[in-house]
Coordinates of C-alpha atoms and ligand atoms in Angstrom, one line a residue:
Chain A
M1 CA -67.1 55.4 -146.7
K2 CA -67.2 55.6 -150.5
I3 CA -70.8 55.7 -151.8
A4 CA -72.2 55.7 -155.3
V5 CA -75.7 57.0 -156.0
C6 CA -77.4 56.4 -159.3
I7 CA -79.7 59.2 -160.2
K8 CA -82.1 59.8 -163.0
R9 CA -83.5 62.9 -164.7
V10 CA -87.3 62.8 -164.9
P11 CA -90.0 65.2 -165.9
D12 CA -91.4 67.2 -163.0
S13 CA -94.7 65.6 -161.8
E14 CA -96.4 68.9 -162.2
T15 CA -95.6 68.8 -165.9
R16 CA -98.3 68.5 -168.5
V17 CA -97.7 65.3 -170.5
K18 CA -97.9 65.8 -174.2
I19 CA -97.1 62.9 -176.5
A20 CA -94.7 63.5 -179.4
S21 CA -95.7 63.1 -183.0
D22 CA -93.9 59.7 -183.2
G23 CA -96.6 58.4 -180.8
K24 CA -93.9 56.8 -178.8
S25 CA -92.2 59.4 -176.7
L26 CA -92.8 62.5 -174.6
D27 CA -92.9 65.8 -176.3
E28 CA -90.1 67.5 -174.3
A29 CA -90.9 71.1 -175.5
G30 CA -91.5 73.2 -172.4
V31 CA -91.1 70.2 -170.0
K32 CA -89.2 70.9 -166.8
F33 CA -86.9 68.1 -165.8
I34 CA -85.8 67.5 -162.3
L35 CA -83.8 65.0 -160.2
N36 CA -86.1 62.1 -159.6
P37 CA -87.7 62.8 -156.1
Y38 CA -87.1 59.2 -155.1
D39 CA -83.4 59.6 -155.8
E40 CA -83.3 62.7 -153.5
F41 CA -83.8 60.2 -150.6
A42 CA -80.8 58.2 -151.8
V43 CA -78.5 61.2 -152.2
E44 CA -79.5 62.5 -148.8
E45 CA -78.9 59.1 -147.2
A46 CA -75.5 58.9 -148.8
L47 CA -74.5 62.3 -147.5
R48 CA -75.6 61.4 -144.0
R49 CA -73.6 58.1 -144.1
K50 CA -70.5 60.1 -145.2
E51 CA -71.1 62.7 -142.5
Q52 CA -71.5 60.0 -139.9
A53 CA -68.3 58.2 -141.0
G54 CA -66.5 61.6 -140.9
T55 CA -64.7 60.7 -144.1
G56 CA -65.5 59.4 -147.6
E57 CA -66.8 60.4 -150.9
V58 CA -70.3 60.5 -152.5
V59 CA -70.3 60.0 -156.2
V60 CA -73.4 60.5 -158.2
V61 CA -73.8 58.6 -161.5
A62 CA -76.4 59.1 -164.2
L63 CA -77.0 57.5 -167.5
G64 CA -78.7 59.9 -169.8
P65 CA -78.5 62.7 -172.3
A66 CA -76.2 65.7 -172.0
A67 CA -79.0 67.6 -170.3
A68 CA -78.6 65.2 -167.3
Q69 CA -75.5 67.2 -166.3
E70 CA -77.9 69.7 -164.8
T71 CA -79.5 66.9 -162.8
I72 CA -76.1 65.9 -161.5
R73 CA -75.3 69.5 -160.5
T74 CA -78.4 69.4 -158.4
A75 CA -77.1 66.4 -156.5
L76 CA -73.7 68.1 -156.2
A77 CA -75.4 71.2 -154.8
M78 CA -76.9 69.0 -152.2
G79 CA -73.4 68.0 -151.2
A80 CA -72.2 65.1 -153.4
D81 CA -68.5 65.3 -154.2
R82 CA -68.3 64.5 -157.8
G83 CA -70.5 63.3 -160.7
V84 CA -70.2 60.9 -163.6
L85 CA -72.5 61.2 -166.7
L86 CA -72.6 58.1 -168.9
Q87 CA -73.8 60.0 -171.9
V88 CA -76.3 58.4 -174.3
D89 CA -78.7 60.0 -176.7
R90 CA -81.6 58.1 -175.3
I91 CA -82.1 56.1 -172.1
P92 CA -83.0 52.5 -173.3
A93 CA -86.5 51.3 -172.5
D94 CA -84.9 48.1 -171.1
G95 CA -83.7 48.9 -167.6
L96 CA -81.3 45.9 -167.8
E97 CA -79.3 47.7 -170.5
A98 CA -79.1 50.8 -168.3
A99 CA -78.1 48.7 -165.3
K100 CA -75.3 47.0 -167.4
A101 CA -73.8 50.3 -168.3
L102 CA -74.0 51.6 -164.8
A103 CA -72.6 48.3 -163.4
A104 CA -69.7 48.5 -165.8
E105 CA -68.9 52.0 -164.5
L106 CA -69.2 51.1 -160.8
K107 CA -67.3 47.8 -161.0
G108 CA -63.9 48.0 -159.4
G109 CA -64.7 51.5 -158.1
G110 CA -64.1 50.5 -154.5
Y111 CA -67.5 51.5 -153.3
D112 CA -68.7 50.5 -149.8
L113 CA -72.3 51.2 -150.7
I114 CA -74.1 51.5 -154.1
L115 CA -77.5 53.1 -154.0
F116 CA -79.2 51.5 -157.0
G117 CA -81.4 48.4 -157.6
P118 CA -81.2 44.6 -157.5
M119 CA -80.2 44.4 -161.2
V120 CA -76.9 46.1 -160.5
A121 CA -76.4 44.0 -157.4
E122 CA -76.8 40.8 -159.4
L123 CA -74.5 42.1 -162.2
L124 CA -71.8 43.0 -159.6
D125 CA -72.6 39.9 -157.4
L126 CA -73.1 42.1 -154.3
P127 CA -75.6 41.6 -151.5
C128 CA -78.7 43.7 -151.9
V129 CA -81.4 45.0 -149.7
T130 CA -84.3 46.8 -151.3
T131 CA -86.8 49.5 -150.1
V132 CA -84.7 50.4 -147.0
A133 CA -86.8 52.5 -144.6
H134 CA -84.2 52.7 -141.8
L135 CA -80.5 52.2 -142.0
E136 CA -77.6 51.7 -139.6
I137 CA -74.0 51.1 -140.6
D138 CA -71.4 49.8 -138.2
G139 CA -68.0 49.2 -139.9
A140 CA -68.4 46.5 -142.5
R141 CA -71.9 45.5 -141.3
G142 CA -75.2 47.1 -141.9
T143 CA -78.7 46.7 -140.5
A144 CA -81.7 47.8 -142.5
E145 CA -85.4 47.9 -141.9
R146 CA -87.6 47.3 -144.9
E147 CA -91.3 47.7 -145.1
V148 CA -92.9 44.6 -146.6
E149 CA -96.6 43.8 -146.9
G150 CA -97.6 42.7 -143.4
G151 CA -94.7 44.0 -141.4
V152 CA -91.2 45.3 -141.2
E153 CA -88.2 43.1 -141.9
V154 CA -85.0 43.7 -140.0
V155 CA -82.2 42.7 -142.3
E156 CA -78.4 42.4 -141.6
F157 CA -76.0 42.6 -144.5
T158 CA -72.3 42.9 -145.1
L159 CA -70.6 45.7 -147.0
P160 CA -70.0 46.3 -149.8
A161 CA -73.7 46.2 -150.6
V162 CA -76.3 47.6 -153.0
L163 CA -79.3 49.2 -151.4
T164 CA -82.4 50.8 -152.7
T165 CA -83.9 53.5 -150.4
D166 CA -87.6 53.6 -149.7
K167 CA -89.4 56.9 -150.3
G168 CA -89.6 58.7 -147.0
L169 CA -86.4 57.2 -145.5
N170 CA -85.3 60.8 -144.6
E171 CA -86.0 64.4 -145.3
P172 CA -83.8 65.4 -148.3
R173 CA -82.0 68.7 -147.8
Y174 CA -82.5 71.6 -150.2
P175 CA -79.4 72.8 -151.9
A176 CA -78.3 76.1 -150.3
L177 CA -76.9 79.0 -152.4
K178 CA -73.5 78.1 -151.1
G179 CA -73.9 74.5 -152.3
I180 CA -75.1 75.7 -155.7
M181 CA -72.1 77.9 -156.1
A182 CA -69.7 75.1 -154.9
A183 CA -71.4 72.6 -157.3
K184 CA -70.3 74.6 -160.3
K185 CA -66.6 73.8 -159.4
K186 CA -67.0 70.2 -158.5
P187 CA -65.7 67.5 -160.9
L188 CA -68.2 66.2 -163.4
D189 CA -66.9 63.5 -165.8
T190 CA -68.8 63.0 -169.0
K191 CA -68.2 59.7 -170.7
P192 CA -69.8 58.9 -174.1
T193 CA -71.5 55.5 -173.6
R194 CA -73.0 52.9 -175.9
V195 CA -75.9 50.9 -174.6
G196 CA -77.6 47.9 -176.2
Q197 CA -81.2 48.0 -177.5
G198 CA -82.2 45.4 -175.0
G199 CA -85.3 43.3 -175.3
L200 CA -87.9 46.0 -174.6
E201 CA -89.4 47.8 -177.5
I202 CA -91.7 50.8 -177.2
L203 CA -94.8 50.3 -179.3
A204 CA -96.7 53.4 -178.2
L205 CA -97.1 56.1 -175.6
M206 CA -100.7 56.8 -175.0
P207 CA -102.9 59.0 -172.9
P208 CA -104.5 57.2 -170.0
P209 CA -108.2 56.3 -170.5
E210 CA -110.4 59.3 -169.9
R211 CA -112.0 59.0 -166.5
K212 CA -115.7 59.2 -167.0
D213 CA -116.9 62.6 -165.7
G214 CA -117.6 62.4 -162.0
K215 CA -120.6 63.7 -160.3
I216 CA -121.3 65.5 -157.1
V217 CA -123.9 63.3 -155.5
G218 CA -125.0 65.9 -153.1
E219 CA -124.2 67.9 -150.0
G220 CA -123.6 66.8 -146.5
A221 CA -124.7 63.6 -144.7
A222 CA -128.0 63.6 -146.5
A223 CA -126.2 62.6 -149.7
V224 CA -124.8 59.4 -148.1
P225 CA -127.7 57.0 -148.9
E226 CA -127.6 58.0 -152.6
L227 CA -123.8 57.6 -152.6
V228 CA -124.1 54.1 -151.3
R229 CA -126.9 53.3 -153.8
L230 CA -124.7 54.5 -156.7
L231 CA -121.7 52.5 -155.4
R232 CA -123.8 49.4 -155.3
E233 CA -126.0 49.7 -158.3
E234 CA -124.0 51.8 -160.8
A235 CA -120.4 51.3 -159.9
K236 CA -121.0 47.8 -158.5
V237 CA -118.2 48.0 -156.0
L238 CA -120.1 47.2 -152.8
Chain B
M1 CA -92.2 24.9 -170.6
S2 CA -92.1 25.7 -174.4
G3 CA -94.7 28.3 -175.2
G4 CA -95.8 28.2 -171.6
V5 CA -96.1 30.8 -168.9
L6 CA -94.7 30.5 -165.4
A7 CA -96.6 32.3 -162.6
V8 CA -94.4 33.0 -159.6
L9 CA -96.6 33.0 -156.6
E10 CA -96.1 34.4 -153.1
Q11 CA -96.9 32.9 -149.7
R12 CA -96.3 34.0 -146.2
D13 CA -96.0 31.6 -143.4
G14 CA -97.5 28.9 -145.5
A15 CA -100.6 30.8 -146.7
L16 CA -100.9 31.9 -150.2
R17 CA -101.1 35.7 -150.6
K18 CA -103.9 37.4 -152.4
V19 CA -101.7 38.7 -155.2
S20 CA -101.0 35.1 -156.1
H21 CA -104.5 34.6 -157.6
E22 CA -104.0 37.8 -159.5
V23 CA -100.7 36.6 -160.9
V24 CA -102.3 33.3 -162.1
T25 CA -105.1 35.3 -163.7
G26 CA -102.6 37.5 -165.6
A27 CA -100.5 34.5 -166.6
R28 CA -103.6 32.7 -167.8
R29 CA -104.5 35.6 -170.0
L30 CA -101.0 35.4 -171.6
G31 CA -101.2 31.6 -171.7
D32 CA -104.4 31.6 -173.6
A33 CA -103.1 34.2 -176.1
L34 CA -99.9 32.2 -176.6
G35 CA -101.8 28.9 -176.8
G36 CA -99.6 27.6 -174.0
T37 CA -99.8 26.1 -170.6
V38 CA -99.6 27.9 -167.3
D39 CA -97.5 26.5 -164.5
A40 CA -97.6 28.2 -161.1
L41 CA -94.5 28.1 -158.9
V42 CA -94.6 28.4 -155.1
L43 CA -91.6 28.3 -152.9
A44 CA -92.4 27.3 -149.4
A45 CA -91.2 25.6 -146.3
G46 CA -93.9 22.9 -146.6
A47 CA -97.5 22.5 -147.6
V48 CA -99.2 25.8 -148.7
G49 CA -102.7 26.7 -147.7
G50 CA -104.8 29.8 -148.2
G51 CA -106.4 28.7 -151.4
A52 CA -103.5 27.0 -153.0
D53 CA -105.7 24.0 -153.8
Q54 CA -107.9 26.3 -155.9
L55 CA -105.2 27.6 -158.2
G56 CA -106.3 25.2 -160.9
A57 CA -109.7 26.9 -160.8
F58 CA -108.0 30.3 -161.4
G59 CA -106.2 29.0 -164.5
A60 CA -103.0 27.1 -163.4
D61 CA -102.5 23.8 -165.3
K62 CA -99.9 22.7 -162.9
V63 CA -98.9 23.9 -159.5
I64 CA -95.3 23.2 -158.6
T65 CA -94.3 23.7 -154.9
L66 CA -90.6 23.7 -154.2
T67 CA -89.9 23.2 -150.6
H68 CA -86.9 24.2 -148.6
A69 CA -86.7 25.1 -144.9
A70 CA -85.4 28.6 -145.8
F71 CA -88.4 29.4 -148.0
A72 CA -90.8 30.0 -145.1
R73 CA -90.4 33.7 -145.8
Y74 CA -89.1 35.4 -148.9
A75 CA -85.3 35.3 -148.9
P76 CA -84.0 37.1 -151.9
E77 CA -80.7 35.5 -152.6
G78 CA -81.9 31.9 -152.2
Y79 CA -84.9 32.5 -154.3
S80 CA -83.3 33.9 -157.3
R81 CA -80.9 31.0 -157.4
A82 CA -83.7 28.5 -157.4
I83 CA -85.9 30.2 -160.0
A84 CA -85.5 29.9 -163.7
V85 CA -88.5 31.7 -165.3
V86 CA -90.7 34.2 -163.8
F87 CA -93.9 36.2 -163.8
A88 CA -94.0 38.1 -160.5
A89 CA -95.9 40.9 -158.7
S90 CA -95.8 43.2 -155.6
A91 CA -93.1 44.2 -153.1
T92 CA -91.5 40.8 -153.1
G93 CA -91.8 40.8 -156.9
K94 CA -90.1 44.2 -157.2
D95 CA -87.2 42.8 -155.3
L96 CA -87.1 39.4 -157.0
A97 CA -87.9 40.1 -160.6
P98 CA -85.0 42.4 -161.4
R99 CA -82.6 39.9 -159.9
V100 CA -83.9 37.1 -162.1
A101 CA -83.9 39.4 -165.1
A102 CA -80.2 40.3 -164.5
R103 CA -79.3 36.7 -163.9
L104 CA -81.0 35.5 -167.1
G105 CA -80.1 38.6 -169.1
V106 CA -83.6 39.1 -170.2
P107 CA -85.9 42.2 -170.1
L108 CA -88.3 42.9 -167.4
A109 CA -91.5 45.0 -167.6
Q110 CA -92.4 46.0 -164.1
D111 CA -95.7 47.1 -162.5
V112 CA -97.8 46.5 -165.6
T113 CA -101.6 47.0 -165.7
D114 CA -102.3 45.0 -168.9
V115 CA -100.7 42.0 -170.7
G116 CA -101.3 40.6 -174.2
V117 CA -99.7 38.9 -177.1
E118 CA -99.1 40.4 -180.6
S119 CA -97.6 38.4 -183.4
G120 CA -96.3 35.9 -180.9
A121 CA -94.6 38.4 -178.7
V122 CA -95.7 39.4 -175.2
T123 CA -96.9 43.0 -174.9
V124 CA -97.6 45.0 -171.8
V125 CA -99.0 48.3 -170.7
R126 CA -97.4 50.3 -167.9
P127 CA -98.4 53.6 -166.4
V128 CA -95.7 56.3 -166.7
Y129 CA -95.2 59.9 -165.8
A130 CA -97.1 59.7 -162.6
G131 CA -100.0 58.0 -164.3
K132 CA -100.4 60.7 -166.9
A133 CA -99.5 58.4 -169.8
L134 CA -99.4 54.7 -170.6
L135 CA -96.5 53.0 -172.2
K136 CA -97.1 50.0 -174.4
L137 CA -94.0 47.8 -174.7
K138 CA -93.1 44.6 -176.6
L139 CA -90.8 42.1 -174.8
A140 CA -88.6 40.8 -177.6
A141 CA -86.9 38.1 -175.6
S142 CA -87.6 34.8 -174.1
P143 CA -88.4 34.3 -171.3
A144 CA -90.3 37.6 -171.0
L145 CA -90.4 38.8 -167.4
V146 CA -93.4 40.8 -166.3
S147 CA -94.6 41.9 -162.9
L148 CA -98.3 42.8 -162.4
R149 CA -99.5 45.8 -160.4
P150 CA -101.6 44.5 -157.5
N151 CA -105.3 44.7 -157.6
V152 CA -105.5 45.2 -161.4
F153 CA -106.1 41.7 -162.5
T154 CA -109.3 40.5 -161.0
P155 CA -109.1 36.7 -160.4
V156 CA -111.5 34.8 -162.6
Q157 CA -112.6 31.3 -161.8
R158 CA -112.6 28.6 -164.5
P159 CA -114.2 25.2 -164.5
K160 CA -111.0 23.3 -164.6
A161 CA -108.7 21.7 -162.0
G162 CA -104.9 21.8 -162.1
V163 CA -102.3 19.2 -161.2
A164 CA -100.2 19.7 -158.1
Q165 CA -96.6 18.7 -157.7
S166 CA -94.3 19.2 -154.8
A167 CA -90.5 18.7 -154.6
A168 CA -87.9 19.5 -152.0
V169 CA -85.0 21.5 -153.4
D170 CA -81.4 22.2 -152.4
V171 CA -80.3 25.8 -152.7
P172 CA -76.6 26.7 -153.1
G173 CA -75.8 29.3 -150.4
G174 CA -78.4 28.0 -148.0
G175 CA -81.5 29.8 -149.3
G176 CA -82.1 32.2 -146.6
G177 CA -78.6 33.4 -146.1
G178 CA -77.2 34.1 -149.5
G179 CA -73.8 32.9 -148.3
G180 CA -74.3 34.9 -145.1
R181 CA -74.3 38.3 -146.8
V182 CA -77.9 39.1 -146.2
T183 CA -79.9 37.7 -143.3
V184 CA -83.3 38.5 -142.0
R185 CA -82.8 38.9 -138.3
E186 CA -86.4 39.7 -137.3
I187 CA -89.8 40.4 -138.7
K188 CA -91.9 42.8 -136.8
A189 CA -95.3 41.7 -138.0
A190 CA -98.2 44.2 -138.4
P191 CA -101.2 43.4 -136.3
A192 CA -103.0 40.3 -137.6
G193 CA -105.5 41.1 -140.3
A194 CA -104.0 44.5 -141.0
L195 CA -104.1 45.1 -144.7
D196 CA -101.3 46.9 -146.5
V197 CA -102.6 49.9 -148.5
A198 CA -100.7 48.7 -151.6
E199 CA -102.8 45.6 -151.7
A200 CA -106.1 46.5 -150.0
P201 CA -109.2 46.2 -152.3
I202 CA -110.7 49.2 -150.5
I203 CA -108.8 52.2 -149.2
V204 CA -110.2 55.0 -146.9
S205 CA -107.6 57.8 -147.0
G206 CA -107.5 60.8 -144.8
G207 CA -105.8 64.2 -145.2
R208 CA -105.3 67.4 -143.3
G209 CA -109.1 67.9 -143.2
L210 CA -109.1 65.4 -140.4
K211 CA -107.7 68.2 -138.2
E212 CA -105.9 66.0 -135.7
P213 CA -104.5 62.5 -135.4
A214 CA -107.1 61.2 -133.0
N215 CA -109.8 61.9 -135.6
F216 CA -108.4 59.1 -137.8
K217 CA -110.5 56.9 -135.5
I218 CA -113.6 57.8 -137.7
L219 CA -111.7 56.5 -140.8
E220 CA -110.7 53.4 -139.0
E221 CA -114.3 52.8 -138.1
L222 CA -115.4 53.3 -141.7
A223 CA -112.6 50.9 -142.9
G224 CA -113.7 48.4 -140.2
A225 CA -117.3 48.5 -141.5
F226 CA -116.1 46.9 -144.8
G227 CA -115.4 43.8 -142.8
G228 CA -111.6 43.4 -143.3
A229 CA -111.5 44.5 -146.9
A230 CA -110.3 48.0 -146.3
A231 CA -107.1 49.7 -145.2
V232 CA -106.6 53.3 -144.0
G233 CA -104.3 55.5 -146.2
A234 CA -103.0 59.0 -145.8
S235 CA -101.9 62.1 -147.6
R236 CA -98.3 63.3 -147.3
A237 CA -99.4 66.3 -145.3
V238 CA -100.6 64.1 -142.4
V239 CA -97.6 61.7 -142.7
D240 CA -95.2 64.6 -142.5
A241 CA -97.1 65.9 -139.5
G242 CA -96.4 62.6 -137.8
W243 CA -100.1 61.7 -137.6
R244 CA -99.8 58.5 -139.6
P245 CA -96.9 56.1 -140.5
H246 CA -95.1 56.6 -143.8
A247 CA -96.2 53.1 -144.8
D248 CA -99.7 54.4 -145.2
Q249 CA -98.8 57.3 -147.5
V250 CA -100.4 57.3 -150.9
G251 CA -98.9 59.3 -153.7
Q252 CA -95.8 60.1 -155.6
T253 CA -93.5 59.7 -152.6
G254 CA -95.7 57.1 -151.0
K255 CA -97.4 54.0 -152.3
T256 CA -99.0 53.6 -155.7
V257 CA -102.4 52.0 -155.3
S258 CA -105.2 50.7 -157.5
P259 CA -108.0 49.6 -155.3
T260 CA -111.5 48.8 -156.4
L261 CA -112.7 51.7 -154.2
Y262 CA -110.7 54.7 -153.0
I263 CA -112.4 57.1 -150.6
A264 CA -110.5 60.3 -150.2
V265 CA -111.6 62.2 -147.0
G266 CA -110.4 65.7 -146.3
I267 CA -107.7 65.4 -149.1
S268 CA -107.4 68.3 -151.5
G269 CA -106.2 66.1 -154.4
A270 CA -102.7 67.6 -155.1
I271 CA -101.1 66.2 -158.3
Q272 CA -98.6 64.3 -156.2
H273 CA -101.4 62.6 -154.3
L274 CA -103.3 61.8 -157.5
A275 CA -100.1 60.2 -158.9
G276 CA -100.5 57.4 -156.4
M277 CA -104.2 56.7 -156.7
R278 CA -105.6 57.9 -160.1
T279 CA -105.7 54.3 -161.4
S280 CA -108.2 53.3 -158.7
K281 CA -111.3 51.7 -160.2
V282 CA -113.8 54.0 -158.4
I283 CA -112.9 57.1 -156.5
V284 CA -115.1 58.8 -154.0
A285 CA -114.2 62.2 -152.5
I286 CA -115.6 63.8 -149.4
N287 CA -114.5 67.4 -149.0
K288 CA -116.1 70.6 -147.8
D289 CA -114.5 72.7 -150.6
K290 CA -116.5 72.1 -153.8
D291 CA -113.6 73.4 -155.8
A292 CA -111.1 71.0 -154.4
P293 CA -109.1 69.3 -157.3
I294 CA -109.9 65.8 -155.9
F295 CA -113.5 66.3 -157.3
K296 CA -111.9 66.4 -160.9
V297 CA -110.8 62.8 -160.6
A298 CA -113.6 61.5 -158.3
D299 CA -116.4 59.4 -159.8
Y300 CA -118.7 60.4 -156.9
G301 CA -118.3 63.3 -154.6
I302 CA -120.0 64.6 -151.5
V303 CA -119.5 68.3 -150.7
G304 CA -119.7 68.6 -146.9
D305 CA -118.1 68.4 -143.5
L306 CA -116.4 65.0 -143.2
F307 CA -117.3 64.9 -139.5
D308 CA -121.0 64.6 -140.5
V309 CA -120.6 62.6 -143.7
V310 CA -118.1 59.9 -142.6
P311 CA -120.1 58.6 -139.5
K312 CA -123.2 58.4 -141.6
L313 CA -121.4 56.5 -144.3
T314 CA -120.0 54.1 -141.7
D315 CA -123.6 53.5 -140.5
E316 CA -124.8 52.8 -144.1
I317 CA -122.0 50.4 -144.9
R318 CA -122.5 48.6 -141.6
K319 CA -126.2 48.1 -142.5
L320 CA -125.1 46.6 -145.8
H321 CA -122.7 44.2 -144.2
G322 CA -125.1 43.9 -141.2
Ligands
LIG401 C1 -92.0 66.3 -154.4 C2 -93.3 66.2 -153.7 C3 -93.8 64.9 -153.4 C4 -95.1 64.8 -152.8 N1 -95.6 63.5 -152.6 C5 -96.8 63.4 -152.0 C6 -97.4 62.1 -151.8 O1 -96.8 61.1 -152.1 N2 -98.6 62.0 -151.3 C7 -99.4 63.2 -151.0 O2 -100.5 63.0 -150.6 N3 -98.8 64.4 -151.2 C8 -97.6 64.5 -151.7 N4 -97.0 65.8 -151.8 C9 -97.7 66.9 -151.1 C10 -98.9 67.5 -151.9 O3 -98.4 68.4 -152.8 C11 -99.9 68.1 -151.0 O4 -99.3 69.1 -150.2 C12 -100.6 67.1 -150.0 O5 -101.1 66.0 -150.7 C13 -101.8 67.8 -149.3 O6 -102.3 67.0 -148.4 P1 -103.9 67.1 -147.9 O7 -104.7 67.0 -149.1 O8 -104.1 66.2 -146.8 O9 -103.9 68.6 -147.3 P2 -104.6 69.9 -147.9 O10 -104.1 70.2 -149.2 O11 -104.4 70.9 -146.8 O12 -106.1 69.6 -148.0 C14 -107.0 69.4 -147.0 C15 -108.4 69.3 -147.6 O13 -109.3 69.0 -146.5 C16 -110.5 69.7 -146.8 N5 -111.2 69.8 -145.5 C17 -110.8 70.5 -144.4 N6 -111.6 70.4 -143.4 C18 -112.6 69.6 -143.8 C19 -113.8 69.0 -143.2 N7 -114.1 69.3 -142.0 N8 -114.6 68.3 -144.0 C20 -114.3 68.0 -145.3 N9 -113.1 68.4 -145.9 C21 -112.3 69.2 -145.2 C22 -110.0 71.0 -147.4 O14 -111.1 71.6 -148.1 C23 -108.9 70.6 -148.2 O15 -109.3 70.3 -149.6 C24 -95.8 66.0 -152.4 C25 -95.3 67.2 -152.7 C26 -94.1 67.3 -153.3 C27 -93.5 68.7 -153.6
LIG402 N1 -80.5 56.1 -166.6 C1 -80.2 56.0 -165.3 N2 -79.2 56.6 -164.7 C2 -78.9 56.5 -163.4 N3 -79.7 55.9 -162.5 C3 -80.8 55.3 -163.1 C4 -81.1 55.3 -164.4 N4 -82.2 54.6 -164.6 C5 -82.6 54.2 -163.4 N5 -81.8 54.6 -162.5 C6 -81.9 54.4 -161.0 O1 -83.0 53.4 -160.8 C7 -84.1 54.0 -160.2 C8 -85.4 53.5 -160.7 O2 -85.4 53.7 -162.1 P1 -86.7 53.5 -162.9 O3 -87.1 52.1 -162.7 O4 -86.3 53.8 -164.3 O5 -87.7 54.5 -162.4 C9 -83.9 55.5 -160.4 O6 -84.5 56.3 -159.5 C10 -82.4 55.6 -160.4 O7 -81.9 55.6 -159.0

């Protein structure tokens, strides 16, 4: 079972967001970057599939700046076998450009599963199932459950396939000290990469509209009639 | 379709889904700004109900229904082969829109909360960094693909009727099967009338303050008092504890929601929870700790024991809908 997982380096959600002086990007000074928590589910699922098959390889691939090597090391510390960094100065705003670069790297790699999105699936002409909440693989066939509005779809697909994992598919493992030490020696291939501009241009990065200061309506059940009045007459949502 | 906008609608079992009126509304806004027409596209097994006849009133100049037996439910591979131009939304949209973007080689702006036109180009606004910033983007390509975040575009009625067209289509690969590579074997439907938290206009969410799973009954009663407009959500703490299904989780590792009204009950308001609901129109917090961070984002708060406050609130809402 050879599995590729595309991972992304993102600011920690606890981070304070400050807009850079160009008005278009994040001021990265003092920002802590982490492995995208969504991608942790994908890495975990890949590791479990390999463990279940008893053999195979989990390759993590990231498109990003040199600093994304650290993100790749996190996934290696969780247990992935090797990493590939498609190094660019800046991740393009147009996801299709990122997908094209990642698809070019993955093409012909002999992967049974690629944990990435529908764009890469279309580019590689592979079957694709998104937001997988439960997964079973049996030889060259897989069964996935995906949560859709109004129910759960049970979907069968053939391998090789592209899957996106739903948040909450599993409980991602924490890298153990042993894993962190081992990760330092695992292969990490850095490839300078060119990506197109794409058709998405950033005009501005802006703070969200200030929420009007809220008010404490009162204490306990006695405050409920006033709350309902405010929701009706002031907020006009009832 | 020169200068026009295509709204890609969603139906389920022959009934139009609520997001469809929102998509037409967003498309109309762009259509007006571009000075173009709005066509609405529905893929279905047959005739579509659930308000499809009123799409004209929401701003569609033409409603095109493409019928194929395989279109009863969303079937990704067949759909993206049949569709040429798209403006989509929602869970289906998140699956479909990237496929169409990759096929057409055009950019896609997903999950946007605002659309506009500047110097003839489509612009969008998209929340980023867990809702702590907004990114404004220009789509410098045609067609421009955009998917709208549910519940943000309030449908607006207009005094104009649209034209309806229907055509049966043939889909290479059979529509539902995608050449047999992906097949939907079964759909385990949620109970009839159950609203998905991602799309409910009102959400009553509960956290660890509920103390035990059985107590969620009081939130279900409150949600019920809104007469089918409300869903029950949950914090991660209670999902991890196994009290509620993961599908109900709101937050960074759960669903991102923007309901008209979000009532947080016994939820402290951790940053990861706020990431999923801070774009709600009106936020109400009920918490016994006056210093709980949820009060910082709440428009209205009641400090008190939820076991006293919630039943009283349920009574008052029932009276309104009485
Ligand atoms: C990577 C990561 C991702 C995460 N993703 C999510 C996510 O998607 N969604 C999410 O919700 N969390 C997420 N979390 C967890 C988050 O940090 C919090 O731990 C969680 O939201 C807390 O849940 P809670 O508010 O229900 O519980 P608590 O923080 O324990 O809060 C319970 C609240 O109930 C109040 N209370 C208790 N009894 C009563 C009573 N009788 N009446 C009124 N009020 C009462 C208390 O005052 C308290 O404020 C994530 C964390 C991490 C690290
Ligand atoms: N630059 C990238 N490198 C690797 N994977 C990526 C990249 N961009 C996006 N992805 C993958 O696509 C997912 C969604 O990306 P996004 O839509 O940018 O949040 C990420 O969680 C990754 O799995």
